[in-house]
Coordinates of C-alpha atoms and ligand atoms in Angstrom, one line a residue:
M148 CA 125.6 105.5 122.4
K149 CA 125.6 104.2 125.9
I150 CA 122.3 103.9 127.8
K151 CA 121.7 102.9 131.4
I152 CA 118.2 102.1 132.5
L153 CA 117.5 102.0 136.3
T154 CA 114.3 100.0 137.1
L155 CA 112.7 97.6 139.6
F156 CA 111.6 95.5 136.6
P157 CA 114.6 94.8 134.2
E158 CA 112.7 91.9 132.7
M159 CA 110.3 94.3 131.2
F160 CA 113.0 95.3 128.7
E161 CA 114.3 92.0 127.5
S162 CA 111.9 91.3 124.6
V163 CA 111.8 94.8 123.3
L164 CA 115.5 95.3 123.3
S165 CA 116.2 91.9 121.6
A166 CA 113.8 92.1 118.8
S167 CA 113.7 93.7 115.4
I168 CA 115.7 96.9 114.6
L169 CA 116.6 97.6 118.3
G170 CA 117.8 94.0 118.8
R171 CA 120.0 94.3 115.7
A172 CA 121.5 97.6 116.8
V173 CA 122.3 96.2 120.3
K174 CA 123.8 93.1 118.8
A175 CA 125.9 95.2 116.4
G176 CA 127.1 97.3 119.4
L177 CA 125.7 100.5 117.9
I178 CA 123.9 101.0 121.2
Q179 CA 125.1 99.7 124.5
I180 CA 122.2 99.2 126.9
E181 CA 122.8 98.3 130.6
L182 CA 119.8 97.4 132.8
V183 CA 120.3 98.2 136.5
N184 CA 118.0 96.7 139.1
I185 CA 117.4 99.3 141.7
R186 CA 116.5 96.5 144.2
D187 CA 120.2 95.5 144.2
Y188 CA 120.9 98.8 146.0
A189 CA 118.3 98.4 148.7
R190 CA 120.1 98.3 152.1
N191 CA 117.4 97.6 154.6
R192 CA 116.6 94.2 156.0
H193 CA 113.8 93.2 153.6
R194 CA 115.4 94.9 150.6
N195 CA 112.4 97.2 150.4
T196 CA 112.5 99.9 147.8
D197 CA 109.3 101.8 148.7
D198 CA 107.3 103.1 151.6
Y199 CA 104.1 104.9 152.5
P200 CA 104.0 108.6 151.6
F201 CA 104.5 111.1 154.4
G202 CA 101.3 113.0 154.9
G203 CA 99.2 110.0 153.8
G204 CA 97.5 109.3 150.5
A205 CA 97.2 106.5 148.0
G206 CA 100.0 104.3 146.8
M207 CA 103.7 104.0 147.7
V208 CA 106.7 106.2 147.1
M209 CA 110.1 104.8 146.1
L210 CA 112.8 105.3 148.8
P211 CA 115.5 107.9 148.1
Q212 CA 118.4 105.7 149.3
P213 CA 118.3 102.8 146.8
V214 CA 117.6 105.3 143.9
V215 CA 120.4 107.7 144.8
D216 CA 122.8 104.8 145.4
A217 CA 121.9 103.2 142.1
I218 CA 122.3 106.4 140.2
E219 CA 125.6 107.3 141.9
A220 CA 127.0 103.9 141.2
N221 CA 126.1 104.1 137.5
Q222 CA 126.5 107.7 136.4
E223 CA 129.4 108.8 134.3
A224 CA 130.8 112.1 133.3
G225 CA 128.5 113.9 130.9
M226 CA 125.7 111.4 131.3
R227 CA 122.2 112.9 130.9
R228 CA 120.1 111.7 133.8
I229 CA 116.4 111.5 132.9
Y230 CA 113.5 110.6 135.1
L231 CA 110.3 109.3 133.4
S232 CA 107.3 111.1 134.9
P233 CA 103.9 112.5 133.9
R234 CA 105.2 115.9 135.1
G235 CA 108.1 116.0 132.7
R236 CA 108.3 117.9 129.4
T237 CA 106.6 116.0 126.7
L238 CA 108.8 114.0 124.4
N239 CA 109.0 115.1 120.8
Q240 CA 111.3 114.6 117.8
R241 CA 113.3 117.7 118.8
I242 CA 114.1 116.2 122.2
V243 CA 114.8 112.9 120.6
E244 CA 117.4 114.5 118.3
E245 CA 118.9 116.3 121.3
Y246 CA 119.3 112.9 123.2
A247 CA 120.7 111.3 120.1
R248 CA 123.6 113.8 120.1
C249 CA 124.5 112.7 123.7
D250 CA 127.3 110.2 124.4
S251 CA 125.4 108.6 127.2
L252 CA 121.9 108.6 128.8
L253 CA 120.5 107.3 132.1
F254 CA 116.8 106.7 132.4
L255 CA 115.3 106.3 135.9
C256 CA 112.0 104.4 135.9
G257 CA 109.7 105.1 138.9
H258 CA 107.0 102.9 140.0
Y259 CA 104.0 103.3 142.4
E260 CA 103.4 107.0 143.0
G261 CA 106.9 108.0 141.9
V262 CA 110.2 108.6 143.6
D263 CA 111.0 110.6 146.8
Q264 CA 111.5 114.2 145.6
R265 CA 115.0 114.4 147.3
A266 CA 116.4 111.7 145.1
L267 CA 115.2 113.6 142.1
D268 CA 116.7 116.9 143.5
L269 CA 120.0 115.2 144.1
C270 CA 120.5 113.1 141.0
I271 CA 118.2 114.0 138.1
D272 CA 118.9 116.4 135.3
E273 CA 115.5 116.5 133.8
E274 CA 112.0 114.9 133.9
L275 CA 110.5 113.5 130.7
S276 CA 107.0 112.5 129.9
I277 CA 105.9 110.5 126.9
G278 CA 102.4 112.0 126.9
D279 CA 99.5 113.1 129.1
Y280 CA 98.5 109.8 130.7
V281 CA 99.6 107.7 133.6
L282 CA 101.4 104.4 133.4
T283 CA 102.1 101.8 136.1
G284 CA 105.8 102.7 135.8
G285 CA 108.3 104.7 133.8
E286 CA 109.6 101.6 132.0
L287 CA 107.4 101.8 128.9
G288 CA 108.3 105.5 128.7
A289 CA 112.0 104.7 128.8
L290 CA 111.5 102.1 126.0
V291 CA 109.7 104.7 123.9
A292 CA 112.5 107.2 124.3
V293 CA 115.3 104.6 123.7
D294 CA 113.6 103.4 120.5
A295 CA 113.1 106.9 119.1
V296 CA 116.7 107.8 119.9
A297 CA 118.2 104.5 118.7
R298 CA 116.8 104.9 115.2
L299 CA 118.6 108.2 114.7
I300 CA 122.0 106.7 115.5
P301 CA 123.9 106.2 112.2
G302 CA 123.8 102.5 111.1
V303 CA 120.8 101.6 113.2
L304 CA 118.4 101.9 110.3
G305 CA 119.3 100.0 107.2
S306 CA 119.9 102.0 104.0
G307 CA 116.2 101.4 103.0
E308 CA 114.9 102.7 106.3
S309 CA 116.1 106.3 106.2
S310 CA 114.7 108.7 108.8
E311 CA 115.2 111.8 106.7
D312 CA 112.1 111.9 104.7
E313 CA 109.6 111.3 107.5
S314 CA 107.1 113.3 109.5
F315 CA 108.6 115.6 112.1
T316 CA 111.7 115.8 110.0
T317 CA 109.9 117.4 107.0
G318 CA 107.7 119.1 109.5
L319 CA 104.6 117.6 107.9
L320 CA 102.6 114.4 108.5
E321 CA 103.5 111.6 106.2
Y322 CA 101.8 110.8 103.0
P323 CA 99.9 107.4 102.7
Q324 CA 101.9 104.3 101.6
Y325 CA 100.7 101.4 99.5
T326 CA 102.2 98.1 98.5
R327 CA 101.1 95.0 96.5
P328 CA 98.5 94.1 95.4
A329 CA 97.6 97.1 93.2
E330 CA 93.9 96.4 94.0
F331 CA 92.8 95.0 97.3
R332 CA 89.1 94.4 98.1
G333 CA 88.1 96.7 95.3
L334 CA 90.4 99.5 96.6
K335 CA 93.0 100.6 94.1
A336 CA 96.4 102.0 95.0
P337 CA 96.8 105.4 93.4
E338 CA 97.8 105.1 89.8
V339 CA 100.5 107.7 90.1
L340 CA 102.5 105.4 92.4
L341 CA 102.4 102.5 89.9
N342 CA 103.8 104.3 86.8
G343 CA 107.2 105.0 88.2
V344 CA 107.5 108.7 87.1
H345 CA 109.5 110.0 90.0
A346 CA 108.6 113.7 89.7
D347 CA 104.9 112.8 89.6
I348 CA 105.2 110.6 92.6
A349 CA 107.1 113.2 94.6
A350 CA 104.5 115.9 93.8
W351 CA 101.6 113.6 94.7
R352 CA 103.2 112.7 98.0
R353 CA 104.0 116.3 98.9
R354 CA 100.4 117.2 98.1
Q355 CA 99.1 114.3 100.3
S356 CA 101.4 115.4 103.1
L357 CA 100.1 119.0 102.9
E358 CA 96.5 117.9 102.8
I359 CA 96.7 115.4 105.7
T360 CA 98.7 117.9 107.8
R361 CA 96.2 120.6 107.1
A362 CA 93.3 118.3 108.0
R363 CA 94.8 116.8 111.2
R364 CA 97.5 119.1 112.5
P365 CA 97.1 122.5 110.9
E366 CA 99.3 124.1 113.6
L367 CA 102.3 122.2 112.1
L368 CA 101.9 124.2 108.8
E369 CA 103.0 127.3 110.7
S370 CA 106.4 126.0 111.4
A371 CA 107.0 123.6 108.5
P372 CA 109.4 124.8 105.8
L373 CA 107.1 125.4 102.8
D374 CA 108.0 126.7 99.4
E375 CA 106.0 128.6 96.9
G376 CA 104.6 125.5 95.3
D377 CA 103.5 124.2 98.7
R378 CA 101.6 127.5 99.3
E379 CA 100.0 127.2 95.9
T380 CA 98.9 123.7 96.6
L381 CA 97.5 124.6 100.0
H382 CA 95.6 127.5 98.4
R383 CA 94.1 125.0 96.0
I384 CA 93.2 122.6 98.7
E385 CA 91.5 125.4 100.6
L386 CA 89.5 126.5 97.5
A387 CA 88.4 123.0 96.8
E388 CA 87.3 122.6 100.4
S389 CA 85.3 125.8 100.4
M390 CA 83.7 124.8 97.1
L391 CA 82.7 121.4 98.5
T392 CA 81.2 123.3 101.4
E393 CA 79.2 125.5 99.1
L394 CA 78.1 122.5 97.0
A395 CA 77.0 120.7 100.2
A396 CA 75.0 123.8 101.3
S397 CA 73.0 123.6 98.0
G398 CA 72.3 119.9 98.6
V399 CA 74.9 118.5 96.3
R400 CA 76.9 115.6 97.5
A401 CA 80.3 116.0 96.0
A402 CA 83.6 114.4 96.5
R403 CA 86.9 115.9 95.4
M404 CA 88.9 114.1 92.9
E405 CA 92.6 114.1 92.5
M406 CA 93.7 115.4 89.2
F407 CA 97.0 117.0 89.5
R408 CA 99.8 115.1 88.0
E409 CA 97.9 111.9 88.7
R410 CA 98.4 109.6 85.8
G411 CA 95.4 107.5 85.2
Y412 CA 93.1 110.2 86.2
A413 CA 92.0 110.7 82.6
R414 CA 91.7 106.9 82.3
A415 CA 89.4 106.8 85.3
W416 CA 87.2 109.4 83.8
I417 CA 87.1 107.7 80.5
E418 CA 86.1 104.4 81.9
R419 CA 83.4 106.1 83.7
F420 CA 82.0 108.4 81.1
V421 CA 83.1 107.3 77.6
P422 CA 81.0 104.6 76.0
A423 CA 82.9 101.3 75.9
E424 CA 83.2 101.3 72.1
S425 CA 85.0 104.6 72.0
R426 CA 87.3 104.0 74.9
R427 CA 90.3 102.7 73.0
T428 CA 90.6 105.8 70.9
A429 CA 89.9 108.0 73.9
R430 CA 92.7 106.3 75.9
K431 CA 95.1 106.6 73.1
R432 CA 94.4 110.3 72.9
C433 CA 94.2 111.0 76.6
V434 CA 96.3 108.7 78.7
S435 CA 99.5 109.2 76.8
G436 CA 100.0 112.5 78.5
R437 CA 100.1 113.3 82.2
G438 CA 96.6 112.3 82.9
H439 CA 95.8 115.9 83.2
V440 CA 92.2 116.8 82.5
G441 CA 93.5 119.0 79.7
Y442 CA 94.1 115.9 77.8
L443 CA 90.4 115.2 78.0
Y444 CA 90.2 118.0 75.4
Q445 CA 91.6 115.6 72.9
A446 CA 88.8 113.2 73.7
F447 CA 86.3 115.8 72.8
E448 CA 88.2 116.6 69.7
A449 CA 88.2 113.0 68.8
G450 CA 84.5 113.2 68.8
M451 CA 83.9 111.4 72.0
A452 CA 81.7 114.1 73.4
P453 CA 80.2 117.3 72.1
C454 CA 82.7 120.1 72.0
L455 CA 81.3 123.5 72.4
R456 CA 83.3 126.6 71.6
G457 CA 82.9 130.3 72.1
E458 CA 79.4 131.6 72.6
A459 CA 77.9 128.1 72.5
A460 CA 80.3 127.1 75.2
K461 CA 79.4 130.0 77.4
A462 CA 75.7 129.4 76.9
A463 CA 76.1 125.7 77.8
L464 CA 78.2 126.7 80.8
A465 CA 75.5 129.1 82.0
E466 CA 73.0 126.4 81.7
V467 CA 74.9 124.1 84.0
R468 CA 74.1 125.9 87.1
G469 CA 77.1 126.0 89.4
A470 CA 79.5 125.3 86.6
A471 CA 80.4 129.0 86.2
E472 CA 81.1 129.3 89.8
L473 CA 83.2 126.3 89.8
Y474 CA 85.0 127.4 86.8
L475 CA 85.8 130.7 88.4
D476 CA 88.3 129.2 90.7
R477 CA 90.4 128.3 87.7
E478 CA 92.5 126.1 90.0
G479 CA 92.1 122.7 88.5
V480 CA 89.9 121.1 91.1
G481 CA 87.6 118.4 90.0
F482 CA 84.3 117.4 91.6
D483 CA 82.7 114.1 91.3
V484 CA 79.1 115.0 91.9
E485 CA 76.9 112.3 93.2
N486 CA 73.6 114.1 93.5
C487 CA 73.3 116.8 90.9
E488 CA 69.7 117.8 91.4
A489 CA 71.0 121.2 92.4
L490 CA 72.9 121.4 89.1
S491 CA 70.1 121.7 86.6
G492 CA 70.3 119.2 83.8
L493 CA 72.8 117.0 85.5
H494 CA 71.7 113.8 87.1
R495 CA 75.1 112.4 87.7
G496 CA 78.1 114.2 86.5
A497 CA 80.8 116.6 87.4
V498 CA 82.2 119.9 86.6
L499 CA 85.8 120.3 86.1
S500 CA 88.2 123.1 85.5
A501 CA 91.6 122.6 84.3
A502 CA 94.9 123.7 85.9
D503 CA 95.7 126.3 83.4
G504 CA 92.3 127.9 83.9
R505 CA 91.4 127.6 80.2
W506 CA 89.4 124.5 80.1
T507 CA 86.3 123.4 81.7
A508 CA 84.5 120.2 81.2
A509 CA 81.1 119.5 82.4
M510 CA 79.9 116.0 82.6
G511 CA 76.4 114.9 83.0
K512 CA 74.0 112.1 82.1
G513 CA 77.0 110.1 80.9
E514 CA 77.9 112.9 78.5
M515 CA 80.8 115.2 78.6
Y516 CA 80.7 118.8 77.5
F517 CA 83.9 120.4 76.9
L518 CA 83.6 124.1 77.3
D519 CA 86.3 126.2 75.6
V520 CA 85.8 129.5 77.3
D521 CA 88.1 132.3 77.9
A522 CA 88.6 132.4 81.6
T523 CA 88.8 136.2 81.6
A524 CA 85.2 136.3 80.3
F525 CA 84.0 135.7 83.9
Ligands
4G0_293 C1 106.2 109.4 138.6 C2 105.8 108.3 133.2 C3 106.3 108.2 137.8 C4 105.1 109.8 139.1 C5 105.7 107.5 134.3 C6 104.0 107.8 138.2 C7 103.4 108.0 132.9 C8 104.6 108.6 132.5 C9 105.2 107.4 137.7 C10 103.9 109.0 138.9 C11 104.5 107.0 134.7 C12 104.6 109.4 131.3 C13 102.6 110.6 140.2 C14 101.5 108.6 139.2 C15 105.3 106.2 136.9 N1 103.4 107.3 134.0 N2 103.5 110.0 130.9 N3 104.3 106.2 135.8 N4 102.7 109.4 139.4 O1 105.7 109.6 130.6

């Protein structure tokens, strides 16, 4: 890829183009970047490159002659000639991919109040903006475009830096990343990422991507390629959110807890709710599986908490106001309820329903009640 950058300030590019990944790519000859100083093409006595705007107004306008001469002396057949300007179409990954397929690009960087329109009419193929804000010149815009294009050129990113799996390629925002240490300032990295089960990690990341995209850029979901599983996940997220809203309306402060495929989920619950002396057994029974709340069932069976069945379970469930409603979603969303005044009999606890819709656990006052109720009963 050959890139020419026409500017009055070539020194603005040096550090950026010689450092890190871009520097490595330039050195390796994967991108060939030529900086052209527009002032070298100024023909008047003082080598001026700008003048006052006809019709008056603030700022200066770049003269057409040096700009046109600079472009004509540097353009090549098939070269895409791009002018950085707040009026241009806004850069996005689609445009970046389009540029990456070109053999050569020319970026014209304007300063002051821009370039005389005739120079643009004569020599520019398209105007490009990097966003709705004004810069002192087009240089930083050109650098943004060059950086984004360069990383798509084969060999520019190392094997560990693939650009395939990322936002705007998957059509979704990226999932959060974590590295060592596993616990930092009391904040734990998600267990699921530490246990190395690839399918679990992929599912967790996909869910995070969907959730973050839904929260921050819902419009992206309309064009992102989603499969059945994704739609199901989104449905669950929506349900969980509406339930949180409902809980909030009745004065219950609740936070959603991850439970799908997250190993360590059961362990977290056990540490919180199972008395210390019973934890070993509980862990053995619960954490060996996928951390699914269903495994909590085994903890109840192991006598860690009262296990109610049939009519007794229904009665208990009815007593825990809100539980029945929560149970009805049958979607496996868990709630960590901080202020349970609105759920009678629970001071601090949670109501869970398992993914398969068959199990509900209510937790309160440090006790767990496992409710074995047929979902169709409601
Ligand atoms: C042309 C690009 C260029 C016109 C360039 C300013 C922001 C961007 C310039 C002006 C730039 C962008 C009319 C102020 C140079 N600022 N958003 N500044 N005017 O890509």
